[in-house]
Amino acid sequence: MSKRNYAFYPGCSSQKGASASNFLTSIQMMCQKLEIQLNEIPDWNCCGASIGYGEGGELPRLAINARNLALAEKHLPGQDMVSGCPACWLATRETVERLHDSSGLLAETNEALREAGLVLKNEVRARHMVEVLIEDVGFEAMKAPVVKPIDGIKFAGYVGCQTNRPFGIAGESFENPKYLDKMIEMVGAEPVAKYDQKVTCCGGALAFSEPEKSQKQIRDIVESAYDHGADMIVTPCQLCQANVEIYQSEINKKQGTKFAMPVVYYSQLMTVAYGGSAKEAGLDGQVIKAPKLEQIAGR
């Protein structure tokens, strides 16, 4: 089978040294086993998701995303642009749709891009990695490489808000998307039934400005996972993974809780299930270690 090729946008949160770099590590074996070729977009820039809705205005926010799209068109023609980060995906997909809907905005954006020697035709599809896995690969093909079923572990599938709204995954309910639960079952693990925090926000945007509100969100997410008997939380979102993992210790100090709930990515589950080592799955990058998953990886 020939490899499926995609223009890959890593995004700032997946870079080495960042708290979410274990995602970038874990997708390597996953993609290899599924015959997915990710071709990194040359000289890509930040999507601006963290600051793009400030006082800079709409055109600069769209232009910085349009630059990535133009680079994909130029260097990787005909390939969909794929991101693993929901914030990057939302920013890029919004840009694609806004510029499709407004020829005037597209003209203004191209005027800005000309300063960088670029032009955007706006023909690239902006997609999330989960979309590629579900729509292009499919659950049966994703299950085929499993050699180490992740049995005996119960996961709370935490989708979060950004992968779910406003676009979501095609065919899924916004209130109760099932794809993450299906991915958990696909690798031989057990998803938490009726996890009531599945699509709530982790409060990432409030982490520094209003930490009490953010940490209240995180406490609810973690507490509900414990209440439902979960061993770990699994998520498709870098921001969710970082916030829900890192701030557990802060909540413990402030509120006297004893949270130590590992928070991992679907790609880490798949890499372990596909026979990858703990290092290949990025488990050595966890702040809260996942010993049950490491044990399966070491079999």
mmCIF file with all atom_site columns, N, CA, C and O in Angstrom, residues 121-145:
data_model
loop_
_atom_site.group_PDB
_atom_site.id
_atom_site.type_symbol
_atom_site.label_atom_id
_atom_site.label_alt_id
_atom_site.label_comp_id
_atom_site.label_asym_id
_atom_site.label_entity_id
_atom_site.label_seq_id
_atom_site.pdbx_PDB_ins_code
_atom_site.Cartn_x
_atom_site.Cartn_y
_atom_site.Cartn_z
_atom_site.occupancy
_atom_site.B_iso_or_equiv
_atom_site.pdbx_formal_charge
_atom_site.auth_seq_id
_atom_site.auth_comp_id
_atom_site.auth_asym_id
_atom_site.auth_atom_id
_atom_site.pdbx_PDB_model_num
ATOM 1   N N  . LYS A 1 121 ? -3.743  30.583 -3.102 1.00 0.00 ? 121 LYS A N  1
ATOM 2   C CA . LYS A 1 121 ? -4.906  30.242 -3.917 1.00 0.00 ? 121 LYS A CA 1
ATOM 3   C C  . LYS A 1 121 ? -6.072  29.795 -3.030 1.00 0.00 ? 121 LYS A C  1
ATOM 4   O O  . LYS A 1 121 ? -7.210  29.775 -3.458 1.00 0.00 ? 121 LYS A O  1
ATOM 5   N N  . ASN A 1 122 ? -5.745  29.369 -1.817 1.00 0.00 ? 122 ASN A N  1
ATOM 6   C CA . ASN A 1 122 ? -6.719  28.869 -0.836 1.00 0.00 ? 122 ASN A CA 1
ATOM 7   C C  . ASN A 1 122 ? -7.386  27.584 -1.309 1.00 0.00 ? 122 ASN A C  1
ATOM 8   O O  . ASN A 1 122 ? -8.608  27.444 -1.281 1.00 0.00 ? 122 ASN A O  1
ATOM 9   N N  . GLU A 1 123 ? -6.552  26.640 -1.723 1.00 0.00 ? 123 GLU A N  1
ATOM 10  C CA . GLU A 1 123 ? -7.040  25.345 -2.198 1.00 0.00 ? 123 GLU A CA 1
ATOM 11  C C  . GLU A 1 123 ? -6.714  24.207 -1.233 1.00 0.00 ? 123 GLU A C  1
ATOM 12  O O  . GLU A 1 123 ? -7.049  23.055 -1.493 1.00 0.00 ? 123 GLU A O  1
ATOM 13  N N  . VAL A 1 124 ? -6.041  24.524 -0.129 1.00 0.00 ? 124 VAL A N  1
ATOM 14  C CA . VAL A 1 124 ? -5.617  23.493 0.821  1.00 0.00 ? 124 VAL A CA 1
ATOM 15  C C  . VAL A 1 124 ? -6.729  23.197 1.824  1.00 0.00 ? 124 VAL A C  1
ATOM 16  O O  . VAL A 1 124 ? -7.371  24.129 2.335  1.00 0.00 ? 124 VAL A O  1
ATOM 17  N N  . ARG A 1 125 ? -6.966  21.914 2.123  1.00 0.00 ? 125 ARG A N  1
ATOM 18  C CA . ARG A 1 125 ? -7.902  21.529 3.194  1.00 0.00 ? 125 ARG A CA 1
ATOM 19  C C  . ARG A 1 125 ? -7.168  21.529 4.531  1.00 0.00 ? 125 ARG A C  1
ATOM 20  O O  . ARG A 1 125 ? -6.068  20.984 4.640  1.00 0.00 ? 125 ARG A O  1
ATOM 21  N N  . ALA A 1 126 ? -7.755  22.168 5.534  1.00 0.00 ? 126 ALA A N  1
ATOM 22  C CA . ALA A 1 126 ? -7.186  22.172 6.878  1.00 0.00 ? 126 ALA A CA 1
ATOM 23  C C  . ALA A 1 126 ? -7.846  21.062 7.690  1.00 0.00 ? 126 ALA A C  1
ATOM 24  O O  . ALA A 1 126 ? -9.065  21.075 7.883  1.00 0.00 ? 126 ALA A O  1
ATOM 25  N N  . ARG A 1 127 ? -7.037  20.124 8.180  1.00 0.00 ? 127 ARG A N  1
ATOM 26  C CA . ARG A 1 127 ? -7.603  18.957 8.854  1.00 0.00 ? 127 ARG A CA 1
ATOM 27  C C  . ARG A 1 127 ? -6.875  18.656 10.162 1.00 0.00 ? 127 ARG A C  1
ATOM 28  O O  . ARG A 1 127 ? -5.699  18.977 10.332 1.00 0.00 ? 127 ARG A O  1
ATOM 29  N N  . HIS A 1 128 ? -7.603  18.028 11.066 1.00 0.00 ? 128 HIS A N  1
ATOM 30  C CA . HIS A 1 128 ? -7.028  17.559 12.319 1.00 0.00 ? 128 HIS A CA 1
ATOM 31  C C  . HIS A 1 128 ? -6.541  16.121 12.119 1.00 0.00 ? 128 HIS A C  1
ATOM 32  O O  . HIS A 1 128 ? -7.103  15.368 11.324 1.00 0.00 ? 128 HIS A O  1
ATOM 33  N N  . MET A 1 129 ? -5.511  15.737 12.870 1.00 0.00 ? 129 MET A N  1
ATOM 34  C CA . MET A 1 129 ? -4.978  14.383 12.746 1.00 0.00 ? 129 MET A CA 1
ATOM 35  C C  . MET A 1 129 ? -6.043  13.323 12.998 1.00 0.00 ? 129 MET A C  1
ATOM 36  O O  . MET A 1 129 ? -6.074  12.270 12.337 1.00 0.00 ? 129 MET A O  1
ATOM 37  N N  . VAL A 1 130 ? -6.935  13.587 13.934 1.00 0.00 ? 130 VAL A N  1
ATOM 38  C CA . VAL A 1 130 ? -8.002  12.629 14.223 1.00 0.00 ? 130 VAL A CA 1
ATOM 39  C C  . VAL A 1 130 ? -8.911  12.447 13.009 1.00 0.00 ? 130 VAL A C  1
ATOM 40  O O  . VAL A 1 130 ? -9.372  11.335 12.728 1.00 0.00 ? 130 VAL A O  1
ATOM 41  N N  . GLU A 1 131 ? -9.177  13.537 12.280 1.00 0.00 ? 131 GLU A N  1
ATOM 42  C CA . GLU A 1 131 ? -9.973  13.423 11.051 1.00 0.00 ? 131 GLU A CA 1
ATOM 43  C C  . GLU A 1 131 ? -9.302  12.482 10.062 1.00 0.00 ? 131 GLU A C  1
ATOM 44  O O  . GLU A 1 131 ? -9.953  11.643 9.436  1.00 0.00 ? 131 GLU A O  1
ATOM 45  N N  . VAL A 1 132 ? -8.015  12.631 9.899  1.00 0.00 ? 132 VAL A N  1
ATOM 46  C CA . VAL A 1 132 ? -7.259  11.776 8.978  1.00 0.00 ? 132 VAL A CA 1
ATOM 47  C C  . VAL A 1 132 ? -7.363  10.314 9.409  1.00 0.00 ? 132 VAL A C  1
ATOM 48  O O  . VAL A 1 132 ? -7.626  9.421  8.594  1.00 0.00 ? 132 VAL A O  1
ATOM 49  N N  . LEU A 1 133 ? -7.180  10.068 10.698 1.00 0.00 ? 133 LEU A N  1
ATOM 50  C CA . LEU A 1 133 ? -7.225  8.687  11.198 1.00 0.00 ? 133 LEU A CA 1
ATOM 51  C C  . LEU A 1 133 ? -8.605  8.060  10.974 1.00 0.00 ? 133 LEU A C  1
ATOM 52  O O  . LEU A 1 133 ? -8.710  6.911  10.533 1.00 0.00 ? 133 LEU A O  1
ATOM 53  N N  . ILE A 1 134 ? -9.645  8.800  11.290 1.00 0.00 ? 134 ILE A N  1
ATOM 54  C CA . ILE A 1 134 ? -11.000 8.247  11.206 1.00 0.00 ? 134 ILE A CA 1
ATOM 55  C C  . ILE A 1 134 ? -11.499 8.187  9.770  1.00 0.00 ? 134 ILE A C  1
ATOM 56  O O  . ILE A 1 134 ? -12.038 7.166  9.320  1.00 0.00 ? 134 ILE A O  1
ATOM 57  N N  . GLU A 1 135 ? -11.319 9.277  9.025  1.00 0.00 ? 135 GLU A N  1
ATOM 58  C CA . GLU A 1 135 ? -11.912 9.374  7.693  1.00 0.00 ? 135 GLU A CA 1
ATOM 59  C C  . GLU A 1 135 ? -11.074 8.718  6.605  1.00 0.00 ? 135 GLU A C  1
ATOM 60  O O  . GLU A 1 135 ? -11.612 8.131  5.673  1.00 0.00 ? 135 GLU A O  1
ATOM 61  N N  . ASP A 1 136 ? -9.748  8.813  6.702  1.00 0.00 ? 136 ASP A N  1
ATOM 62  C CA . ASP A 1 136 ? -8.880  8.289  5.641  1.00 0.00 ? 136 ASP A CA 1
ATOM 63  C C  . ASP A 1 136 ? -8.386  6.871  5.936  1.00 0.00 ? 136 ASP A C  1
ATOM 64  O O  . ASP A 1 136 ? -8.225  6.068  5.024  1.00 0.00 ? 136 ASP A O  1
ATOM 65  N N  . VAL A 1 137 ? -8.112  6.601  7.216  1.00 0.00 ? 137 VAL A N  1
ATOM 66  C CA . VAL A 1 137 ? -7.587  5.275  7.591  1.00 0.00 ? 137 VAL A CA 1
ATOM 67  C C  . VAL A 1 137 ? -8.722  4.352  8.009  1.00 0.00 ? 137 VAL A C  1
ATOM 68  O O  . VAL A 1 137 ? -8.862  3.248  7.486  1.00 0.00 ? 137 VAL A O  1
ATOM 69  N N  . GLY A 1 138 ? -9.534  4.779  8.960  1.00 0.00 ? 138 GLY A N  1
ATOM 70  C CA . GLY A 1 138 ? -10.663 3.974  9.433  1.00 0.00 ? 138 GLY A CA 1
ATOM 71  C C  . GLY A 1 138 ? -10.302 3.120  10.633 1.00 0.00 ? 138 GLY A C  1
ATOM 72  O O  . GLY A 1 138 ? -9.144  2.750  10.836 1.00 0.00 ? 138 GLY A O  1
ATOM 73  N N  . PHE A 1 139 ? -11.301 2.792  11.427 1.00 0.00 ? 139 PHE A N  1
ATOM 74  C CA . PHE A 1 139 ? -11.068 2.063  12.670 1.00 0.00 ? 139 PHE A CA 1
ATOM 75  C C  . PHE A 1 139 ? -10.507 0.657  12.444 1.00 0.00 ? 139 PHE A C  1
ATOM 76  O O  . PHE A 1 139 ? -9.647  0.192  13.190 1.00 0.00 ? 139 PHE A O  1
ATOM 77  N N  . GLU A 1 140 ? -10.988 -0.040 11.423 1.00 0.00 ? 140 GLU A N  1
ATOM 78  C CA . GLU A 1 140 ? -10.496 -1.401 11.187 1.00 0.00 ? 140 GLU A CA 1
ATOM 79  C C  . GLU A 1 140 ? -9.020  -1.399 10.835 1.00 0.00 ? 140 GLU A C  1
ATOM 80  O O  . GLU A 1 140 ? -8.240  -2.222 11.329 1.00 0.00 ? 140 GLU A O  1
ATOM 81  N N  . ALA A 1 141 ? -8.611  -0.479 9.965  1.00 0.00 ? 141 ALA A N  1
ATOM 82  C CA . ALA A 1 141 ? -7.202  -0.394 9.590  1.00 0.00 ? 141 ALA A CA 1
ATOM 83  C C  . ALA A 1 141 ? -6.350  0.072  10.756 1.00 0.00 ? 141 ALA A C  1
ATOM 84  O O  . ALA A 1 141 ? -5.193  -0.345 10.900 1.00 0.00 ? 141 ALA A O  1
ATOM 85  N N  . MET A 1 142 ? -6.900  0.923  11.609 1.00 0.00 ? 142 MET A N  1
ATOM 86  C CA . MET A 1 142 ? -6.154  1.354  12.798 1.00 0.00 ? 142 MET A CA 1
ATOM 87  C C  . MET A 1 142 ? -5.974  0.212  13.798 1.00 0.00 ? 142 MET A C  1
ATOM 88  O O  . MET A 1 142 ? -4.978  0.158  14.516 1.00 0.00 ? 142 MET A O  1
ATOM 89  N N  . LYS A 1 143 ? -6.933  -0.679 13.822 1.00 0.00 ? 143 LYS A N  1
ATOM 90  C CA . LYS A 1 143 ? -6.861  -1.806 14.757 1.00 0.00 ? 143 LYS A CA 1
ATOM 91  C C  . LYS A 1 143 ? -5.903  -2.895 14.292 1.00 0.00 ? 143 LYS A C  1
ATOM 92  O O  . LYS A 1 143 ? -5.297  -3.605 15.103 1.00 0.00 ? 143 LYS A O  1
ATOM 93  N N  . ALA A 1 144 ? -5.704  -3.015 12.991 1.00 0.00 ? 144 ALA A N  1
ATOM 94  C CA . ALA A 1 144 ? -4.926  -4.117 12.417 1.00 0.00 ? 144 ALA A CA 1
ATOM 95  C C  . ALA A 1 144 ? -3.507  -4.244 12.984 1.00 0.00 ? 144 ALA A C  1
ATOM 96  O O  . ALA A 1 144 ? -3.042  -5.368 13.222 1.00 0.00 ? 144 ALA A O  1
ATOM 97  N N  . PRO A 1 145 ? -2.762  -3.145 13.222 1.00 0.00 ? 145 PRO A N  1
ATOM 98  C CA . PRO A 1 145 ? -1.384  -3.303 13.707 1.00 0.00 ? 145 PRO A CA 1
ATOM 99  C C  . PRO A 1 145 ? -1.245  -3.602 15.195 1.00 0.00 ? 145 PRO A C  1
ATOM 100 O O  . PRO A 1 145 ? -0.127  -3.725 15.701 1.00 0.00 ? 145 PRO A O  1
#
